[in-house]
Amino acid sequence: MKTTMPLLLLSGVLAAVAGCQQAENTFTTMSTNTNLTPSTVQMTARTDEEWRKQLTPEQYRVLRQAGTERAFSPGYEEFKKQGVGTYVCGGCGVELFSSKEKFDSHCGWPSFYDPANAKNVIAREDHSLGSVRTEVICAQCGGHLGHVFKGEGFKTPTDLRYCINGVSLKFVPAEATATEKLKSSQP
Ligand code: FE
């Protein structure tokens, strides 16, 4: 199996994430990356001190220490209002998700049914909290994004729920991207 494949092939029983009550699910269909070496996580070259300077304390706690923001945070309320655009990594800026795959799961965290750019998202087993979950991290900087759950019955094309911390993301509206492209095309 190629080590560059972005997601882990996992099977196991997944428990509910805090605040999101759900049945246990067997998780067998994700593609895989079982070897999280520096060749697969292209660690953005920053020291811990530099991350602390760049990120807000809450971003540092979530992205660099695998924390979880509280449910129904102000960022989640913002997320629900955001329109067409792209969600990039709050740490390194690489494209992760887009408004096309966004949906409201009502669980209190930003939800997507697929990444916008799968090669930039890596999933791996997470044995914290006494259960087996699938953690999602940024492939470029290794920042913790959240978790992904399968088979919850959402009427989406994948029935996956990427449950992502709002502070791990930065929203780039489509109009901002269009303006940037226009500026860069001008002499
Ligand atoms: Fe990143």
PDB file of C-alpha atoms and ligand atoms in Angstrom:
ATOM      1  CA  MET A   1       0.000   0.000   0.000  1.00  0.00           C
ATOM      2  CA  LYS A   2       1.400   3.393  -0.896  1.00  0.00           C
ATOM      3  CA  THR A   3       2.447   5.480   2.057  1.00  0.00           C
ATOM      4  CA  THR A   4       1.191   8.598   0.312  1.00  0.00           C
ATOM      5  CA  MET A   5      -2.429   7.548   0.493  1.00  0.00           C
ATOM      6  CA  PRO A   6      -4.143  10.097   2.696  1.00  0.00           C
ATOM      7  CA  LEU A   7      -6.468   8.193   4.944  1.00  0.00           C
ATOM      8  CA  LEU A   8      -6.235   5.188   7.211  1.00  0.00           C
ATOM      9  CA  LEU A   9      -7.967   1.903   6.512  1.00  0.00           C
ATOM     10  CA  LEU A  10      -9.535   1.293   9.839  1.00  0.00           C
ATOM     11  CA  SER A  11     -11.920  -1.179  11.283  1.00  0.00           C
ATOM     12  CA  GLY A  12     -13.231  -1.095  14.761  1.00  0.00           C
ATOM     13  CA  VAL A  13     -15.923   0.170  16.948  1.00  0.00           C
ATOM     14  CA  LEU A  14     -16.291   3.886  17.261  1.00  0.00           C
ATOM     15  CA  ALA A  15     -17.767   5.520  20.293  1.00  0.00           C
ATOM     16  CA  ALA A  16     -19.664   8.749  20.439  1.00  0.00           C
ATOM     17  CA  VAL A  17     -17.819  12.032  20.573  1.00  0.00           C
ATOM     18  CA  ALA A  18     -18.705  14.111  23.606  1.00  0.00           C
ATOM     19  CA  GLY A  19     -21.976  15.876  23.080  1.00  0.00           C
ATOM     20  CA  CYS A  20     -22.917  13.797  20.055  1.00  0.00           C
ATOM     21  CA  GLN A  21     -24.852  10.773  21.086  1.00  0.00           C
ATOM     22  CA  GLN A  22     -24.685   8.037  18.486  1.00  0.00           C
ATOM     23  CA  ALA A  23     -24.650   4.277  18.146  1.00  0.00           C
ATOM     24  CA  GLU A  24     -21.384   2.414  17.846  1.00  0.00           C
ATOM     25  CA  ASN A  25     -20.369   1.912  14.258  1.00  0.00           C
ATOM     26  CA  THR A  26     -18.099  -0.455  12.425  1.00  0.00           C
ATOM     27  CA  PHE A  27     -15.690   1.578  10.384  1.00  0.00           C
ATOM     28  CA  THR A  28     -14.157  -0.270   7.483  1.00  0.00           C
ATOM     29  CA  THR A  29     -14.182   1.766   4.318  1.00  0.00           C
ATOM     30  CA  MET A  30     -11.711   4.591   4.661  1.00  0.00           C
ATOM     31  CA  SER A  31      -8.606   4.537   2.569  1.00  0.00           C
ATOM     32  CA  THR A  32      -5.425   4.344   4.511  1.00  0.00           C
ATOM     33  CA  ASN A  33      -2.190   5.732   5.680  1.00  0.00           C
ATOM     34  CA  THR A  34      -0.755   3.598   8.424  1.00  0.00           C
ATOM     35  CA  ASN A  35       2.733   5.017   8.441  1.00  0.00           C
ATOM     36  CA  LEU A  36       2.713   8.513   9.809  1.00  0.00           C
ATOM     37  CA  THR A  37       6.350   9.326   9.296  1.00  0.00           C
ATOM     38  CA  PRO A  38       7.731  12.736   8.337  1.00  0.00           C
ATOM     39  CA  SER A  39       7.455  11.619   4.712  1.00  0.00           C
ATOM     40  CA  THR A  40       3.702  11.409   5.020  1.00  0.00           C
ATOM     41  CA  VAL A  41       3.082  14.231   7.455  1.00  0.00           C
ATOM     42  CA  GLN A  42       5.082  16.991   5.856  1.00  0.00           C
ATOM     43  CA  MET A  43       5.735  18.788   9.093  1.00  0.00           C
ATOM     44  CA  THR A  44       5.728  22.495   8.595  1.00  0.00           C
ATOM     45  CA  ALA A  45       9.057  23.592   9.968  1.00  0.00           C
ATOM     46  CA  ARG A  46       8.139  25.428  13.125  1.00  0.00           C
ATOM     47  CA  THR A  47       9.357  25.009  16.643  1.00  0.00           C
ATOM     48  CA  ASP A  48       6.951  24.688  19.510  1.00  0.00           C
ATOM     49  CA  GLU A  49       7.829  28.218  20.523  1.00  0.00           C
ATOM     50  CA  GLU A  50       7.013  29.497  17.032  1.00  0.00           C
ATOM     51  CA  TRP A  51       3.643  27.722  17.088  1.00  0.00           C
ATOM     52  CA  ARG A  52       2.872  29.357  20.422  1.00  0.00           C
ATOM     53  CA  LYS A  53       3.655  32.764  18.960  1.00  0.00           C
ATOM     54  CA  GLN A  54       1.689  32.188  15.744  1.00  0.00           C
ATOM     55  CA  LEU A  55      -1.448  30.635  17.209  1.00  0.00           C
ATOM     56  CA  THR A  56      -3.944  31.885  19.747  1.00  0.00           C
ATOM     57  CA  PRO A  57      -3.860  29.945  23.026  1.00  0.00           C
ATOM     58  CA  GLU A  58      -7.047  28.095  22.029  1.00  0.00           C
ATOM     59  CA  GLN A  59      -5.670  27.267  18.561  1.00  0.00           C
ATOM     60  CA  TYR A  60      -2.465  25.993  20.153  1.00  0.00           C
ATOM     61  CA  ARG A  61      -4.384  23.826  22.612  1.00  0.00           C
ATOM     62  CA  VAL A  62      -6.466  22.266  19.825  1.00  0.00           C
ATOM     63  CA  LEU A  63      -4.036  22.111  16.888  1.00  0.00           C
ATOM     64  CA  ARG A  64      -0.814  21.291  18.730  1.00  0.00           C
ATOM     65  CA  GLN A  65      -2.138  19.512  21.826  1.00  0.00           C
ATOM     66  CA  ALA A  66      -5.104  17.657  20.296  1.00  0.00           C
ATOM     67  CA  GLY A  67      -7.608  19.537  22.391  1.00  0.00           C
ATOM     68  CA  THR A  68     -11.304  19.883  21.653  1.00  0.00           C
ATOM     69  CA  GLU A  69     -13.122  23.180  21.633  1.00  0.00           C
ATOM     70  CA  ARG A  70     -16.407  23.301  23.462  1.00  0.00           C
ATOM     71  CA  ALA A  71     -19.545  22.450  21.554  1.00  0.00           C
ATOM     72  CA  PHE A  72     -21.664  25.254  20.096  1.00  0.00           C
ATOM     73  CA  SER A  73     -18.793  27.726  20.399  1.00  0.00           C
ATOM     74  CA  PRO A  74     -19.002  31.164  18.768  1.00  0.00           C
ATOM     75  CA  GLY A  75     -16.873  29.717  15.957  1.00  0.00           C
ATOM     76  CA  TYR A  76     -19.515  27.101  15.272  1.00  0.00           C
ATOM     77  CA  GLU A  77     -22.190  29.772  15.060  1.00  0.00           C
ATOM     78  CA  GLU A  78     -19.974  31.641  12.579  1.00  0.00           C
ATOM     79  CA  PHE A  79     -19.446  28.438  10.613  1.00  0.00           C
ATOM     80  CA  LYS A  80     -23.178  27.999  10.136  1.00  0.00           C
ATOM     81  CA  LYS A  81     -23.456  31.502   8.661  1.00  0.00           C
ATOM     82  CA  GLN A  82     -20.492  31.245   6.291  1.00  0.00           C
ATOM     83  CA  GLY A  83     -21.286  30.986   2.598  1.00  0.00           C
ATOM     84  CA  VAL A  84     -19.344  29.694  -0.377  1.00  0.00           C
ATOM     85  CA  GLY A  85     -15.637  29.284   0.194  1.00  0.00           C
ATOM     86  CA  THR A  86     -12.751  27.164   1.326  1.00  0.00           C
ATOM     87  CA  TYR A  87     -11.629  26.052   4.775  1.00  0.00           C
ATOM     88  CA  VAL A  88      -7.858  26.047   5.137  1.00  0.00           C
ATOM     89  CA  CYS A  89      -5.731  24.815   8.039  1.00  0.00           C
ATOM     90  CA  GLY A  90      -5.588  27.335  10.885  1.00  0.00           C
ATOM     91  CA  GLY A  91      -1.950  26.380  11.382  1.00  0.00           C
ATOM     92  CA  CYS A  92      -0.371  26.183   7.942  1.00  0.00           C
ATOM     93  CA  GLY A  93      -3.032  27.422   5.507  1.00  0.00           C
ATOM     94  CA  VAL A  94      -3.318  24.344   3.310  1.00  0.00           C
ATOM     95  CA  GLU A  95      -6.747  23.656   1.775  1.00  0.00           C
ATOM     96  CA  LEU A  96      -8.698  21.086   3.793  1.00  0.00           C
ATOM     97  CA  PHE A  97     -12.463  21.427   3.341  1.00  0.00           C
ATOM     98  CA  SER A  98     -14.930  23.504   1.350  1.00  0.00           C
ATOM     99  CA  SER A  99     -18.463  24.743   1.679  1.00  0.00           C
ATOM    100  CA  LYS A 100     -19.541  22.147  -0.896  1.00  0.00           C
ATOM    101  CA  GLU A 101     -19.052  19.317   1.605  1.00  0.00           C
ATOM    102  CA  LYS A 102     -20.289  21.212   4.646  1.00  0.00           C
ATOM    103  CA  PHE A 103     -23.493  20.138   6.379  1.00  0.00           C
ATOM    104  CA  ASP A 104     -25.208  20.815   9.681  1.00  0.00           C
ATOM    105  CA  SER A 105     -25.038  17.718  11.841  1.00  0.00           C
ATOM    106  CA  HIS A 106     -26.403  19.661  14.840  1.00  0.00           C
ATOM    107  CA  CYS A 107     -23.607  18.214  16.990  1.00  0.00           C
ATOM    108  CA  GLY A 108     -22.064  21.579  17.851  1.00  0.00           C
ATOM    109  CA  TRP A 109     -18.931  21.403  15.742  1.00  0.00           C
ATOM    110  CA  PRO A 110     -18.311  22.192  12.050  1.00  0.00           C
ATOM    111  CA  SER A 111     -19.158  19.106   9.990  1.00  0.00           C
ATOM    112  CA  PHE A 112     -18.166  18.005   6.495  1.00  0.00           C
ATOM    113  CA  TYR A 113     -18.944  14.776   4.672  1.00  0.00           C
ATOM    114  CA  ASP A 114     -15.623  14.746   2.789  1.00  0.00           C
ATOM    115  CA  PRO A 115     -12.402  16.740   2.566  1.00  0.00           C
ATOM    116  CA  ALA A 116     -12.044  19.179  -0.328  1.00  0.00           C
ATOM    117  CA  ASN A 117      -8.500  17.997  -0.854  1.00  0.00           C
ATOM    118  CA  ALA A 118      -8.083  14.455   0.479  1.00  0.00           C
ATOM    119  CA  LYS A 119      -4.317  14.407   0.202  1.00  0.00           C
ATOM    120  CA  ASN A 120      -4.127  17.149   2.816  1.00  0.00           C
ATOM    121  CA  VAL A 121      -6.097  15.225   5.428  1.00  0.00           C
ATOM    122  CA  ILE A 122      -4.816  12.173   7.279  1.00  0.00           C
ATOM    123  CA  ALA A 123      -6.852   9.934   9.572  1.00  0.00           C
ATOM    124  CA  ARG A 124      -5.349   7.763  12.272  1.00  0.00           C
ATOM    125  CA  GLU A 125      -6.539   5.703  15.200  1.00  0.00           C
ATOM    126  CA  ASP A 126      -7.025   7.575  18.441  1.00  0.00           C
ATOM    127  CA  HIS A 127      -7.170   5.526  21.639  1.00  0.00           C
ATOM    128  CA  SER A 128      -7.682   8.440  24.007  1.00  0.00           C
ATOM    129  CA  LEU A 129     -10.752   8.711  26.244  1.00  0.00           C
ATOM    130  CA  GLY A 130     -10.929   4.930  26.589  1.00  0.00           C
ATOM    131  CA  SER A 131     -12.344   4.290  23.135  1.00  0.00           C
ATOM    132  CA  VAL A 132     -11.157   3.867  19.561  1.00  0.00           C
ATOM    133  CA  ARG A 133     -11.905   6.859  17.395  1.00  0.00           C
ATOM    134  CA  THR A 134     -10.432   8.147  14.159  1.00  0.00           C
ATOM    135  CA  GLU A 135      -8.493  11.349  14.565  1.00  0.00           C
ATOM    136  CA  VAL A 136      -8.120  13.710  11.621  1.00  0.00           C
ATOM    137  CA  ILE A 137      -4.933  15.717  11.239  1.00  0.00           C
ATOM    138  CA  CYS A 138      -3.494  18.118   8.679  1.00  0.00           C
ATOM    139  CA  ALA A 139      -1.086  16.285   6.371  1.00  0.00           C
ATOM    140  CA  GLN A 140       1.087  19.345   5.989  1.00  0.00           C
ATOM    141  CA  CYS A 141       1.660  20.509   9.567  1.00  0.00           C
ATOM    142  CA  GLY A 142       0.349  17.594  11.634  1.00  0.00           C
ATOM    143  CA  GLY A 143      -2.160  19.854  13.373  1.00  0.00           C
ATOM    144  CA  HIS A 144      -5.089  18.162  15.119  1.00  0.00           C
ATOM    145  CA  LEU A 145      -8.332  18.953  13.313  1.00  0.00           C
ATOM    146  CA  GLY A 146     -10.924  16.706  14.955  1.00  0.00           C
ATOM    147  CA  HIS A 147     -12.354  13.232  14.353  1.00  0.00           C
ATOM    148  CA  VAL A 148     -14.271  11.439  11.607  1.00  0.00           C
ATOM    149  CA  PHE A 149     -17.234   9.139  12.169  1.00  0.00           C
ATOM    150  CA  LYS A 150     -18.971   6.814   9.748  1.00  0.00           C
ATOM    151  CA  GLY A 151     -22.380   5.245   9.463  1.00  0.00           C
ATOM    152  CA  GLU A 152     -24.423   7.641  11.552  1.00  0.00           C
ATOM    153  CA  GLY A 153     -27.207   7.793   8.979  1.00  0.00           C
ATOM    154  CA  PHE A 154     -26.691  11.294   7.670  1.00  0.00           C
ATOM    155  CA  LYS A 155     -28.212  11.749   4.222  1.00  0.00           C
ATOM    156  CA  THR A 156     -24.947  12.777   2.615  1.00  0.00           C
ATOM    157  CA  PRO A 157     -22.994  11.158  -0.247  1.00  0.00           C
ATOM    158  CA  THR A 158     -20.519   9.473   2.132  1.00  0.00           C
ATOM    159  CA  ASP A 159     -22.299   9.153   5.485  1.00  0.00           C
ATOM    160  CA  LEU A 160     -19.024  10.339   6.996  1.00  0.00           C
ATOM    161  CA  ARG A 161     -18.971  13.150   9.522  1.00  0.00           C
ATOM    162  CA  TYR A 162     -15.716  15.011   9.761  1.00  0.00           C
ATOM    163  CA  CYS A 163     -16.271  16.647  13.137  1.00  0.00           C
ATOM    164  CA  ILE A 164     -13.790  19.501  13.053  1.00  0.00           C
ATOM    165  CA  ASN A 165     -12.811  22.099  15.611  1.00  0.00           C
ATOM    166  CA  GLY A 166     -13.639  25.557  14.310  1.00  0.00           C
ATOM    167  CA  VAL A 167     -10.372  27.005  15.614  1.00  0.00           C
ATOM    168  CA  SER A 168      -8.435  24.492  13.501  1.00  0.00           C
ATOM    169  CA  LEU A 169      -9.883  26.083  10.369  1.00  0.00           C
ATOM    170  CA  LYS A 170      -9.720  29.420   8.635  1.00  0.00           C
ATOM    171  CA  PHE A 171     -12.534  30.293   6.250  1.00  0.00           C
ATOM    172  CA  VAL A 172     -11.598  31.908   2.944  1.00  0.00           C
ATOM    173  CA  PRO A 173     -14.708  33.247   1.191  1.00  0.00           C
ATOM    174  CA  ALA A 174     -14.918  32.515  -2.524  1.00  0.00           C
ATOM    175  CA  GLU A 175     -15.067  36.229  -3.315  1.00  0.00           C
ATOM    176  CA  ALA A 176     -11.726  36.750  -1.496  1.00  0.00           C
ATOM    177  CA  THR A 177     -10.124  34.030  -3.595  1.00  0.00           C
ATOM    178  CA  ALA A 178     -11.519  35.561  -6.796  1.00  0.00           C
ATOM    179  CA  THR A 179     -10.185  38.996  -5.811  1.00  0.00           C
ATOM    180  CA  GLU A 180      -6.733  37.549  -5.094  1.00  0.00           C
ATOM    181  CA  LYS A 181      -6.676  35.826  -8.481  1.00  0.00           C
ATOM    182  CA  LEU A 182      -7.689  39.050 -10.206  1.00  0.00           C
ATOM    183  CA  LYS A 183      -4.938  40.998  -8.407  1.00  0.00           C
ATOM    184  CA  SER A 184      -2.282  38.433  -9.261  1.00  0.00           C
ATOM    185  CA  SER A 185      -3.302  38.440 -12.931  1.00  0.00           C
ATOM    186  CA  GLN A 186      -2.878  42.210 -13.212  1.00  0.00           C
ATOM    187  CA  PRO A 187       0.518  43.566 -14.272  1.00  0.00           C
TER     188      PRO A 187
HETATM  189 FE    FE B   1      -1.824  22.419   8.667  1.00  0.00          FE
END
